[in-house]
Every structure is written in C-alpha cells, then in structure tokens.
mmCIF file of C-alpha atoms in Angstrom:
data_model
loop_
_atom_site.group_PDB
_atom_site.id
_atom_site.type_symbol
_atom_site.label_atom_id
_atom_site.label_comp_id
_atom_site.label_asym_id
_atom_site.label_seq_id
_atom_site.Cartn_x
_atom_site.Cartn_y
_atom_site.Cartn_z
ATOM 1 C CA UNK A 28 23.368 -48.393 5.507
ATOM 2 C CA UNK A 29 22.668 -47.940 9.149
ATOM 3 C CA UNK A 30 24.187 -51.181 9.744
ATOM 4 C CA UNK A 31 27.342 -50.407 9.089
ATOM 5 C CA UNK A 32 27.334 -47.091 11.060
ATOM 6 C CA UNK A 33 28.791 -49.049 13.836
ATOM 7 C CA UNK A 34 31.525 -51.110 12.493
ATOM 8 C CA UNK A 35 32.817 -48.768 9.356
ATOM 9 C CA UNK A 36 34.888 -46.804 12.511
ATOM 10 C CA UNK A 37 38.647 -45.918 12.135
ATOM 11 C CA UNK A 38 40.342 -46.998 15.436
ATOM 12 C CA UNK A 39 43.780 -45.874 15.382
ATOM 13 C CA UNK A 40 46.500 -48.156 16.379
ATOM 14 C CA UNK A 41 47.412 -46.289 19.767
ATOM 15 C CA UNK A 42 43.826 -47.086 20.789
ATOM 16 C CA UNK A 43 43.036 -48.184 24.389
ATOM 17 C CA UNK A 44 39.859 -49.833 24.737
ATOM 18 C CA UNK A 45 40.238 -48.591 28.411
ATOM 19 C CA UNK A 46 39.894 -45.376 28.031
ATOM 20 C CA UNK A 47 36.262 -45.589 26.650
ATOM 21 C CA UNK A 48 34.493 -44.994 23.325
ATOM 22 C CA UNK A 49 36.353 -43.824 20.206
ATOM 23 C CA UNK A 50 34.818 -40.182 21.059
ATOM 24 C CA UNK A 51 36.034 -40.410 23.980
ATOM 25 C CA UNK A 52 39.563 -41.364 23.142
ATOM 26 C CA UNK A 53 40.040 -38.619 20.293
ATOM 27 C CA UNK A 54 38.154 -36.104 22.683
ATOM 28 C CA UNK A 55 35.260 -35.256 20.621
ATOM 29 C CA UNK A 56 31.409 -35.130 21.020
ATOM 30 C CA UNK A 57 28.815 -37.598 18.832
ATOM 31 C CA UNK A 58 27.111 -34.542 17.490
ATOM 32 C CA UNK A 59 30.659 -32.753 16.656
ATOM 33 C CA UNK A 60 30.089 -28.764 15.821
ATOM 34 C CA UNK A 61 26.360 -29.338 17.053
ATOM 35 C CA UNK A 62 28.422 -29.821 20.577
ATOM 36 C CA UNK A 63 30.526 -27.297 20.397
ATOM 37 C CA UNK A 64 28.828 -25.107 23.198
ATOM 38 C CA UNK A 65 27.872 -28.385 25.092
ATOM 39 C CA UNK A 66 29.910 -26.887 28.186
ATOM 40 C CA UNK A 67 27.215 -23.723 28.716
ATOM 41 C CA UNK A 68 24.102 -26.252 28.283
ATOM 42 C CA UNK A 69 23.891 -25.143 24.328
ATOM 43 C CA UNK A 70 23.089 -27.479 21.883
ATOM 44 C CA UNK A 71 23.032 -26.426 18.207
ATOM 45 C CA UNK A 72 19.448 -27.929 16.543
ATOM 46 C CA UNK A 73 17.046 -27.310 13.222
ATOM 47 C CA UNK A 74 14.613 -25.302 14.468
ATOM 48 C CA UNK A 75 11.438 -24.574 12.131
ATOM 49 C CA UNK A 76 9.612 -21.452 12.650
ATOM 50 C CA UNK A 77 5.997 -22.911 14.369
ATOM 51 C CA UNK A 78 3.866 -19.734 13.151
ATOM 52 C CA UNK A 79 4.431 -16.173 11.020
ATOM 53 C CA UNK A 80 6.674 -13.800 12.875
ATOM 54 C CA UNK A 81 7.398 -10.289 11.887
ATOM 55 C CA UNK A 82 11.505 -9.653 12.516
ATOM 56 C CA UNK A 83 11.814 -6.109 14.882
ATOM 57 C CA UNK A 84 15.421 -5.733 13.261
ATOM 58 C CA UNK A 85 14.376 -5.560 9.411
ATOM 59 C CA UNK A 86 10.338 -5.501 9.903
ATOM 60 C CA UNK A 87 10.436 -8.181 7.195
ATOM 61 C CA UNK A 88 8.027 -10.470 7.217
ATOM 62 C CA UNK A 89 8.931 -14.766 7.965
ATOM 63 C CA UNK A 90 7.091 -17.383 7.276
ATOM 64 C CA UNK A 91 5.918 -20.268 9.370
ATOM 65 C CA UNK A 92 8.020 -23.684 8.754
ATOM 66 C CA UNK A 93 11.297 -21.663 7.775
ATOM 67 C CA UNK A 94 14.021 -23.507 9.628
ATOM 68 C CA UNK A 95 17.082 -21.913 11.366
ATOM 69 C CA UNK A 96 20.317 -23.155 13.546
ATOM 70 C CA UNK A 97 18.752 -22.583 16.697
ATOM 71 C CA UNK A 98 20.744 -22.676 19.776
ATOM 72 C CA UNK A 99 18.896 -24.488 22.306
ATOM 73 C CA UNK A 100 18.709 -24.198 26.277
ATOM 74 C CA UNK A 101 16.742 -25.524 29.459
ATOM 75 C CA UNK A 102 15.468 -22.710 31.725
ATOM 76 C CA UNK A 103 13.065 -24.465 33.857
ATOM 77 C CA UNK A 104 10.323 -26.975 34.440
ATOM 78 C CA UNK A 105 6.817 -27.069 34.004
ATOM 79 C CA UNK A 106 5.447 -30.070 36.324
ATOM 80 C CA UNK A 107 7.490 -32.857 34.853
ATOM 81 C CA UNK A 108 8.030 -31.418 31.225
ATOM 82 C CA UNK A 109 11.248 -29.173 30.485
ATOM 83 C CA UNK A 110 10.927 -25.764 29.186
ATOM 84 C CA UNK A 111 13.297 -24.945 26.685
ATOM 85 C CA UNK A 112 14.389 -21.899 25.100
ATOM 86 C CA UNK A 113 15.222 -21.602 21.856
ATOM 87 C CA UNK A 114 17.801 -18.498 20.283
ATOM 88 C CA UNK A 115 18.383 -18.166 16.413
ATOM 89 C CA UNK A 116 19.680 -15.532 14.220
ATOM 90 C CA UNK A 117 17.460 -13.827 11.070
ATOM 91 C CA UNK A 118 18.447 -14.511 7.686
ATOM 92 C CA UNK A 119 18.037 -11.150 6.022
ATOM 93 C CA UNK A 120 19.615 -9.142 9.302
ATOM 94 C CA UNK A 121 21.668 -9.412 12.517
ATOM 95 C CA UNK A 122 18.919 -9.235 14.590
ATOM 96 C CA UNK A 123 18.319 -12.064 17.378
ATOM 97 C CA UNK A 124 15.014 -13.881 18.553
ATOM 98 C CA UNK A 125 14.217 -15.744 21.349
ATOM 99 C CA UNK A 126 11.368 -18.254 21.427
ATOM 100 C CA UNK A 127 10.840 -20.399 24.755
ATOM 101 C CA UNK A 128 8.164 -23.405 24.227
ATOM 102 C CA UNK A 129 5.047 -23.191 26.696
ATOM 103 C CA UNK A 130 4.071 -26.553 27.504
ATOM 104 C CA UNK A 131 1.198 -25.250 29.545
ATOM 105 C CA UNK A 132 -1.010 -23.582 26.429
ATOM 106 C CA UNK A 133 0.708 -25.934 24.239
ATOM 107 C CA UNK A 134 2.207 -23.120 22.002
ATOM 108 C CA UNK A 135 5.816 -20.813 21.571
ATOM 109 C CA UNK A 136 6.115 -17.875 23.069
ATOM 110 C CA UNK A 137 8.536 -14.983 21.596
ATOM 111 C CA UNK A 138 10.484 -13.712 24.524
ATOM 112 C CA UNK A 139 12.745 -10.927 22.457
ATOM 113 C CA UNK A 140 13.324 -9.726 18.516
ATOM 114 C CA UNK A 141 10.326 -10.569 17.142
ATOM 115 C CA UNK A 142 6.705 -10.038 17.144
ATOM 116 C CA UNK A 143 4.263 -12.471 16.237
ATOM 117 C CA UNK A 144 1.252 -12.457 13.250
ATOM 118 C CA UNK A 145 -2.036 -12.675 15.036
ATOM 119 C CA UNK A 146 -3.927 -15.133 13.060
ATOM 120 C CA UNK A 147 -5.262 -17.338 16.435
ATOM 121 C CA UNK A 148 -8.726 -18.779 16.595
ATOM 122 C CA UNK A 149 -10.604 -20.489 19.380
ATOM 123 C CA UNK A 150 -10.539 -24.252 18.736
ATOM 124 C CA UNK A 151 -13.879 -24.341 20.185
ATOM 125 C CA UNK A 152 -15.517 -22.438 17.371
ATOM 126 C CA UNK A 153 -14.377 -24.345 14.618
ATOM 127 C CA UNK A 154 -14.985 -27.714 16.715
ATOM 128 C CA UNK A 155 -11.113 -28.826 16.596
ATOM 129 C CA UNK A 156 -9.629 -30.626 19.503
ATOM 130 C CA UNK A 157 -9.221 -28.721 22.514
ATOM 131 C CA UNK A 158 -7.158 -30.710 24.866
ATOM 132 C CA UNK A 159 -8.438 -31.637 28.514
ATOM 133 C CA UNK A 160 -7.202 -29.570 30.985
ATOM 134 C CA UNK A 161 -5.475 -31.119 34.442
ATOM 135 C CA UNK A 162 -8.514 -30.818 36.748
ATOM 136 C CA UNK A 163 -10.722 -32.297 33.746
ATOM 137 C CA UNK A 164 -8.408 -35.060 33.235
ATOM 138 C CA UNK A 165 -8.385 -35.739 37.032
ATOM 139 C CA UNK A 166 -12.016 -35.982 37.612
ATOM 140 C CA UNK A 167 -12.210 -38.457 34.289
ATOM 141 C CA UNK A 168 -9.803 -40.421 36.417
ATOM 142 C CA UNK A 169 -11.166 -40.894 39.472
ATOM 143 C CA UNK A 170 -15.053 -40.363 39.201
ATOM 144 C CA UNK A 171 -17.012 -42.826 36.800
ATOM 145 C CA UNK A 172 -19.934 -41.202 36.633
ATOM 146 C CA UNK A 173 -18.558 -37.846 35.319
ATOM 147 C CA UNK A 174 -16.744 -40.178 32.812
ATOM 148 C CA UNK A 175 -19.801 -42.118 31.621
ATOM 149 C CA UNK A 176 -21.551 -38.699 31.201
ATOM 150 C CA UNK A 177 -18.436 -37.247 29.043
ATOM 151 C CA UNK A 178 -18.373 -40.024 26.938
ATOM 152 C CA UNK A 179 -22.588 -40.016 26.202
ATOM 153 C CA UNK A 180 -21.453 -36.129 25.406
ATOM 154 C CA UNK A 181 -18.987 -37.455 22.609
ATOM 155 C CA UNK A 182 -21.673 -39.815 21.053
ATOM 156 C CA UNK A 183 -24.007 -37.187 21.162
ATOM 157 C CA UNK A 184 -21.908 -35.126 19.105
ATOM 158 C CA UNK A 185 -20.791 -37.993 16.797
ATOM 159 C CA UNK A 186 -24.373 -38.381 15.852
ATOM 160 C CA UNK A 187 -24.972 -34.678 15.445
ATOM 161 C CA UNK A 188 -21.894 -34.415 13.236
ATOM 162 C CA UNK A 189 -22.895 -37.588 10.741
ATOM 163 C CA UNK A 190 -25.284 -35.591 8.354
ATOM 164 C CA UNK A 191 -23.089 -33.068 7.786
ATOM 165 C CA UNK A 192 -19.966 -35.199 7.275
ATOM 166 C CA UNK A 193 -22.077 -37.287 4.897
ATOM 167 C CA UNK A 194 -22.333 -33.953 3.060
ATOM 168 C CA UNK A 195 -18.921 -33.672 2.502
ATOM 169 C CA UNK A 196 -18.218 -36.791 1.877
ATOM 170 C CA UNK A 197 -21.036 -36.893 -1.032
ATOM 171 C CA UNK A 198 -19.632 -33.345 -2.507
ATOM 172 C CA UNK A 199 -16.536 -34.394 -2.501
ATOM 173 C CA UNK A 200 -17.086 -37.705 -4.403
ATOM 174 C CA UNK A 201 -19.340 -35.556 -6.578
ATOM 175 C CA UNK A 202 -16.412 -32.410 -7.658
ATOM 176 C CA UNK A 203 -13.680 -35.239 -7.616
ATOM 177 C CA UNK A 204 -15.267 -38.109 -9.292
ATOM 178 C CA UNK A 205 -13.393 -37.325 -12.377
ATOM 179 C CA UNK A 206 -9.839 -36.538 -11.545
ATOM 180 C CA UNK A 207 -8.566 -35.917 -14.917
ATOM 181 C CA UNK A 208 -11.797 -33.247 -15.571
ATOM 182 C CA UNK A 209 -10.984 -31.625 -12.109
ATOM 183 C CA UNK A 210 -7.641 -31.272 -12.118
ATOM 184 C CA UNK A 211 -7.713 -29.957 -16.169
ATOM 185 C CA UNK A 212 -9.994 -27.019 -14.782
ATOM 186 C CA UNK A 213 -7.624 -26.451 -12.047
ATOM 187 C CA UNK A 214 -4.677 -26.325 -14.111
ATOM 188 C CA UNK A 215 -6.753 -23.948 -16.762
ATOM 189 C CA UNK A 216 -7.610 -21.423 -13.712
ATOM 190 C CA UNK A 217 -3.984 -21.361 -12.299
ATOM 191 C CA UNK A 218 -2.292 -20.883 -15.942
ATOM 192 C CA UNK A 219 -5.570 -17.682 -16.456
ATOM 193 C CA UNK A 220 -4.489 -16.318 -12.431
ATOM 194 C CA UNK A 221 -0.639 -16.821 -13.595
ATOM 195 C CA UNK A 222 -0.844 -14.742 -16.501
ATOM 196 C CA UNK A 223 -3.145 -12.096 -14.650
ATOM 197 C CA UNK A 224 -0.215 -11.527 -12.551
ATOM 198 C CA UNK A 225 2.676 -11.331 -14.902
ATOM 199 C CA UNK A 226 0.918 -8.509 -16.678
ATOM 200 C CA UNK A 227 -0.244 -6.712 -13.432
ATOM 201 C CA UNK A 228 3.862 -7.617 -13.008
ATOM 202 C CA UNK A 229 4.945 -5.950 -16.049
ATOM 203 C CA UNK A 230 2.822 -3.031 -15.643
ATOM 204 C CA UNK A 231 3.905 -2.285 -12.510
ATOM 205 C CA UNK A 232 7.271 -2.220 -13.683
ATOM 206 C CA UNK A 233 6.442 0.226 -16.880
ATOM 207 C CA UNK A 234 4.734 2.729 -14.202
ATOM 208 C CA UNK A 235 7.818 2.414 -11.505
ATOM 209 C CA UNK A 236 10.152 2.648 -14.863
ATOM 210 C CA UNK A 237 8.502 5.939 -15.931
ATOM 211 C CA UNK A 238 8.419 7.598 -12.525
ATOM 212 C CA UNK A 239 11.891 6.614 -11.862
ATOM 213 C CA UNK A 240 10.748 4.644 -8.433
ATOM 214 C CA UNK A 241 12.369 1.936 -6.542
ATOM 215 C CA UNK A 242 8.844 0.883 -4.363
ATOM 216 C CA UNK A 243 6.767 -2.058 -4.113
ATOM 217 C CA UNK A 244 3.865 -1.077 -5.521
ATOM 218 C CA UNK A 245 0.294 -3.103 -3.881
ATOM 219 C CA UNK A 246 -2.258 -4.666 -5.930
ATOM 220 C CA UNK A 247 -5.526 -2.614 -6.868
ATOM 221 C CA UNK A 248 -8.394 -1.948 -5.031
ATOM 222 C CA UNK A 249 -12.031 -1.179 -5.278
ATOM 223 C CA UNK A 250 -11.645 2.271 -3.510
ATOM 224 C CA UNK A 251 -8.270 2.936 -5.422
ATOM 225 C CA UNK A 252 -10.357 3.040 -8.319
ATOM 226 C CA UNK A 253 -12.936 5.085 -7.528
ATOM 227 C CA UNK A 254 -10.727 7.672 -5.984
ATOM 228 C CA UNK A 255 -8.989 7.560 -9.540
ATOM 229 C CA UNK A 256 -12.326 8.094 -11.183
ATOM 230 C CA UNK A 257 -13.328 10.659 -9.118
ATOM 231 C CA UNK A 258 -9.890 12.801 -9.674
ATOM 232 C CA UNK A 259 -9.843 12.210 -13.594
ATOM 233 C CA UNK A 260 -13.408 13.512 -13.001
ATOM 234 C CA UNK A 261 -12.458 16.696 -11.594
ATOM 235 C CA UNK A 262 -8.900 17.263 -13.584
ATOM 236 C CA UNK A 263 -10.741 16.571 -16.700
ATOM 237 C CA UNK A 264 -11.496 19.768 -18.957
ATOM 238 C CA UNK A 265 -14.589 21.476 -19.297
ATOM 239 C CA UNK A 266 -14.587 21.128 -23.641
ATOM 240 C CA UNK A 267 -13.574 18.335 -25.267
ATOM 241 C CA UNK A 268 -10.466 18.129 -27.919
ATOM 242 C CA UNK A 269 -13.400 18.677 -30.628
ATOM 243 C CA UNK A 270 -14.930 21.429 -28.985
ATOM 244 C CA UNK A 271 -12.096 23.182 -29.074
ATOM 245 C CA UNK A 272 -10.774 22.539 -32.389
ATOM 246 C CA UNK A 273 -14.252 23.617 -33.507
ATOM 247 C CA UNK A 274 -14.250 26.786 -31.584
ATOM 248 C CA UNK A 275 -10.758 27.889 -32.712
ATOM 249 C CA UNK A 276 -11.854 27.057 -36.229
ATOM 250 C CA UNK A 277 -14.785 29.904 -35.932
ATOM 251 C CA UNK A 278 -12.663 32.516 -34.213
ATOM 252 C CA UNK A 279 -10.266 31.983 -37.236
ATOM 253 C CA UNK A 280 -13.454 32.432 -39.853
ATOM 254 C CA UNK A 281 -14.753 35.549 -38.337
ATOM 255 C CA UNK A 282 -11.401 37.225 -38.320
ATOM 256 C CA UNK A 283 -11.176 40.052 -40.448
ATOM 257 C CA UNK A 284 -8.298 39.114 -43.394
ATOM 258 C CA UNK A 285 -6.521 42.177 -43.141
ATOM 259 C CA UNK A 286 -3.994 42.333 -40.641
ATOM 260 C CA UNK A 287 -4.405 46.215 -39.890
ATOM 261 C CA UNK A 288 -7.690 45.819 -39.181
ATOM 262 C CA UNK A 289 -9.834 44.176 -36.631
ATOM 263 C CA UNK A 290 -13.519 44.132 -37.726
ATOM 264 C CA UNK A 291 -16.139 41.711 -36.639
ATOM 265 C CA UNK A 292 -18.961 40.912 -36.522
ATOM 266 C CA UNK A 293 -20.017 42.294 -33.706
ATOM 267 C CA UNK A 294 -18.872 45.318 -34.162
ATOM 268 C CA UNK A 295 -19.997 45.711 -37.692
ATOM 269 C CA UNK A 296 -23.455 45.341 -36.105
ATOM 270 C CA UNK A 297 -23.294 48.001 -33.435
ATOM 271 C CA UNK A 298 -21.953 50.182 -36.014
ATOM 272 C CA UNK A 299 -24.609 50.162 -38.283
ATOM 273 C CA UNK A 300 -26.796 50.495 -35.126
ATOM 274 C CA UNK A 301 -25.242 54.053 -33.865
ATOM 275 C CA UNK A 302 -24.829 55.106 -37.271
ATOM 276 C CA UNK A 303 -29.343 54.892 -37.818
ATOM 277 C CA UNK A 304 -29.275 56.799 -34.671
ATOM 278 C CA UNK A 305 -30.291 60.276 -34.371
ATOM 279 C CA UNK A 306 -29.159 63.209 -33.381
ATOM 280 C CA UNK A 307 -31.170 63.621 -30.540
ATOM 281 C CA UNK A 308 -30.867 59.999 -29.188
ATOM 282 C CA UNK A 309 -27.205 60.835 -29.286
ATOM 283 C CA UNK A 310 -27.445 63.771 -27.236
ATOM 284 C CA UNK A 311 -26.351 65.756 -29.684
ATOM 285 C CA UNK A 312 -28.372 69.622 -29.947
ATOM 286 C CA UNK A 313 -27.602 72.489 -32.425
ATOM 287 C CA UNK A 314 -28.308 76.309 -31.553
ATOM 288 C CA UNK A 315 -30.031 78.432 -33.964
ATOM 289 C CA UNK A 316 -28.621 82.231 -34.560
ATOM 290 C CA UNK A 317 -31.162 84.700 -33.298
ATOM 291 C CA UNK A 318 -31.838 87.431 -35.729
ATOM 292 C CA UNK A 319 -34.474 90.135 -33.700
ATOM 293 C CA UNK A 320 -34.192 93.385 -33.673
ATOM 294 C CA UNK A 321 -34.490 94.095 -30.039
ATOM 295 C CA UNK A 322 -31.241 91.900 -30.002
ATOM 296 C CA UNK A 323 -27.783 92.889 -31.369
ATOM 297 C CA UNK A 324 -25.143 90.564 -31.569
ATOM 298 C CA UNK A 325 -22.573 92.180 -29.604
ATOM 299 C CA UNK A 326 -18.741 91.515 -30.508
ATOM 300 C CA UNK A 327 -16.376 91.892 -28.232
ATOM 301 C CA UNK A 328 -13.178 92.787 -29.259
ATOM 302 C CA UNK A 329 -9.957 91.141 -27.678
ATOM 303 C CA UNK A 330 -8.478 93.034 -25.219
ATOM 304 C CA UNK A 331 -4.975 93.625 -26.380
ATOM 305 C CA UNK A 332 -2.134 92.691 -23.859
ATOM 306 C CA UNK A 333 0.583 95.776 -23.358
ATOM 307 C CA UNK A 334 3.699 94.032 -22.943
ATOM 308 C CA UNK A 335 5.984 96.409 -20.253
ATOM 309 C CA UNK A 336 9.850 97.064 -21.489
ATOM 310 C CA UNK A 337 12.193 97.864 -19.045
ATOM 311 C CA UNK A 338 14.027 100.230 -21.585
ATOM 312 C CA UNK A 339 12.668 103.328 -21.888
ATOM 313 C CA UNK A 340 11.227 105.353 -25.149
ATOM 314 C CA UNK A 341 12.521 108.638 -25.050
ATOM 315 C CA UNK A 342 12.605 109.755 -28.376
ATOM 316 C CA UNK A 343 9.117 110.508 -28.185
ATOM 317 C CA UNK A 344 9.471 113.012 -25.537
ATOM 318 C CA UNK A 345 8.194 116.905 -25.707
ATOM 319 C CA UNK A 346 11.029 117.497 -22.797
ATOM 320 C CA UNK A 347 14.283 119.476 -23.974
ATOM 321 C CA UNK A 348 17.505 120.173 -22.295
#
C-alpha cells in the first residue's frame, strides 16, 4: 500500500508541472487541517499524556498515556535540542494546559492548568539508569583513566547483581513453569476480586438509594470500622429486646385487676407493717379525765354575742308623754 501513495495522485488537467508539487499547485499543506495554523509556528499533533495530572478546571483526575490534539510550538533551545511547548484542551472541561518538554532533566514540565501527581522516585535507589550528566560524559571522553575506572565500576556491579538476578530468574521459572496452573489461579483470584466489588457496588448503591444521595461513596477502612463499632457501642441500649419484654411482662402481673384500684405489692406490705404498729410508735397519746376532789372541772359557758340594732325598742320604756 505505501507504494502506491505516490502514483494513485489526481493531477488535474490545468496542471503545470512548473509551478511545483501538486500541494503546491492546489495551495494546500501535506498534513492538511494538521497545517492549518502552520503560519503562527502551530502544528496540530497526538500528544499522549507522559504522567498523571490533576485538571485545575474540573479537579478531575487524568491518566498517564491519554492522548489529546495538542497544538505544538518551539520556544527556545536547549544547547542544540529544541524546546517545545505543547497546548491541549481537557476532555471533561474547557480548561487549557500547557506542558513544555525539558530536555535538560529529561522530563515535561506543566507550565499552566494543571498540576501534576507526585509519584517520582530517585533512579538511584531502585538501581535504574540514571543518565550521565555533561561534565561526566566529558571526562569519559577525554581522560582514559577515569574511563577504565568507570567501566571496572560497571563490572563490579554486574558481578554483585548476578546472585540476585539468578534468584529471579529461578523463582520465576519455578511460579511459571506451568502456565496453564498459573494462569487458572490467576483467573480464579480476578473472577473472587470481581465479584467482591460488584457487591461492595451494589451495596453502595442500596445505601446511596435509601439516603437519597448522589456521592461517590470510598471503599472501607480499618478505622471506619472501628469508629462504627465504637458508636453502635455507645447508641446501643442499656436492656436488651428480652429484657424488656420480660420486665413489662412483670409490671403487667403485679398490677392490681381492678381498674379503680392500684394495689401492689409494695404497698400491701407497708400496710400491713403500719397497721402492727402501735400507738405509741405512731405518736399517737390519749389523755385520761382527772376525777380528784381538789379539782373541779370547770365549764365555761359561751359568751353570748349581743348583736346592736340600729332601730330602737321603745315599747319597753317606763317614760310617758
């Protein structure tokens, strides 16, 4: 097929060799809408996404590797290597980001709209390849004793490095000498992890349903749960559904059965208690009449009231006329 890229052309009849290349002629640009801001220095491109980024339009979250129509420019010059900048829209809002490549830390760096996931690492600590830098590459160059040394440093390190890379190797032969066995367990583990989730899914969804929610609810933790303890704990009440019923069913047997009356037990008991009481541990003393003779029981009459009229009695009068 790319063979025929070059011949399968249209060439109109009115074309003039003269003038140049079919583009040319017809006044258009090999990479067409890709072109179309070719005038500023812009060319359209696929950019993928080299690490996680958190969007500061929607705070969403975006993955590394997802790809975007990136607009791409050259603002400078880093030794001999361009620096290019690279603008692109987000998906899920109208927010912008600019990302400009750093040739000297061999990384991206986000100039505007975005922030980026810290998940960096020293290379050094996990005994990746950390590249030379210029000075180190210089001196390799022009002394040869610094470079004999640096390479004895490499075999050194080689032959430090073979035991434990014959570990590997061996453990890996060992897990995946059976491929069939291995990846059956695997299989077995995701379909047990893909079921765990659907029902952590689905009750999720019965709890948002019942509490009329619309939030993203996160997955359980070990202090979730014993907060939850510790509140059911303290909310829970101090008798059981039991104890209760059992109490209420007493109260119920020692009520009296008539309605008017409201006799326990209790009280029938601290009745009969006061009633073997005496008089005198009531407090209760009676007087005895005295009969002597040096005494007389002296009555004393009522004094009668005289009620005052403001008419006067006058047939009672001695007085005559």
């Amino acid at each position: 097929m790319g063979e025929r890229k070059g011949v399968n052309k249209y060439y109109p009849p009115d074309y003039d060799p003269r003038v140049g290349g079919l583009n040319k002629f017809l006044g258009t640009h090999a990479l067409r809408e890709r072109a179309r801001k070719i005038d500023k220095g812009i060319i359209i491109i696929r950019f993928e996404m080299p690490y996680n980024i958190w969007c500061d339009g929607c705070k969403n979250h975006i993955g590394m590797g997802v790809r975007y129509n990136a607009e791409k420019t050259k603002v400078g010059m880093y030794f001999t290597t361009p620096v290019y900048e690279f603008k692109m829209k987000c998906h899920l809002c109208d927010n912008h980001f600019v990302i400009r490549a750093d040739p000297a830390n061999l990384d991206y760096a986000i100039q505007s709209g975005a922030r980026r996931q810290e998940n960096r690492w020293d290379p050094t600590q996990n005994e990746q390849i950390v590249p030379e830098t210029k000075e180190t590459q210089k001196r390799l160059f022009d002394d040869s004793m610094y470079k004999l040394e640096h390479g004895c440093e490499d075999k050194n390190a080689a032959e430090s490095a073979k035991p434990r890379l014959a570990q590997l190797f061996n453990r890996n032969e060992d897990v995946w000498a059976d491929s069939y066995t291995a990846n059956q367990k695997l299989r077995a583990d995701f379909r047990k992890r893909n079921n765990e989730l659907k029902q952590t899914a689905a009750n999720d969804n019965r709890l948002l349903k019942k509490s009329s929610l619309s939030i993203p609810l996160l997955p359980e933790t070990e202090e979730d749960n014993k907060m939850a303890s510790l509140l059911s704990m303290k909310l829970r009440p101090s008798k059981s559904i039991s104890e209760n019923t059992e109490y209420i069913r007493k109260k119920i047997i020692s009520m009296s059965s008539l309605p008017a009356t409201n006799f326990t037990r209790k009280k029938e008991e601290r009745a009969v208690r006061i009633l073997s009481r005496s008089k005198s541990d009531l407090g209760i003393v009676t007087k005895r009449p005295c009969t002597g003779t040096g005494l007389k029981e002296t009555v004393k009459k009522p004094k009668l009231e005289v009620e005052v009229s403001l008419v006067g009695d006058y047939g009672a009068s001695s007085d005559s006329d």
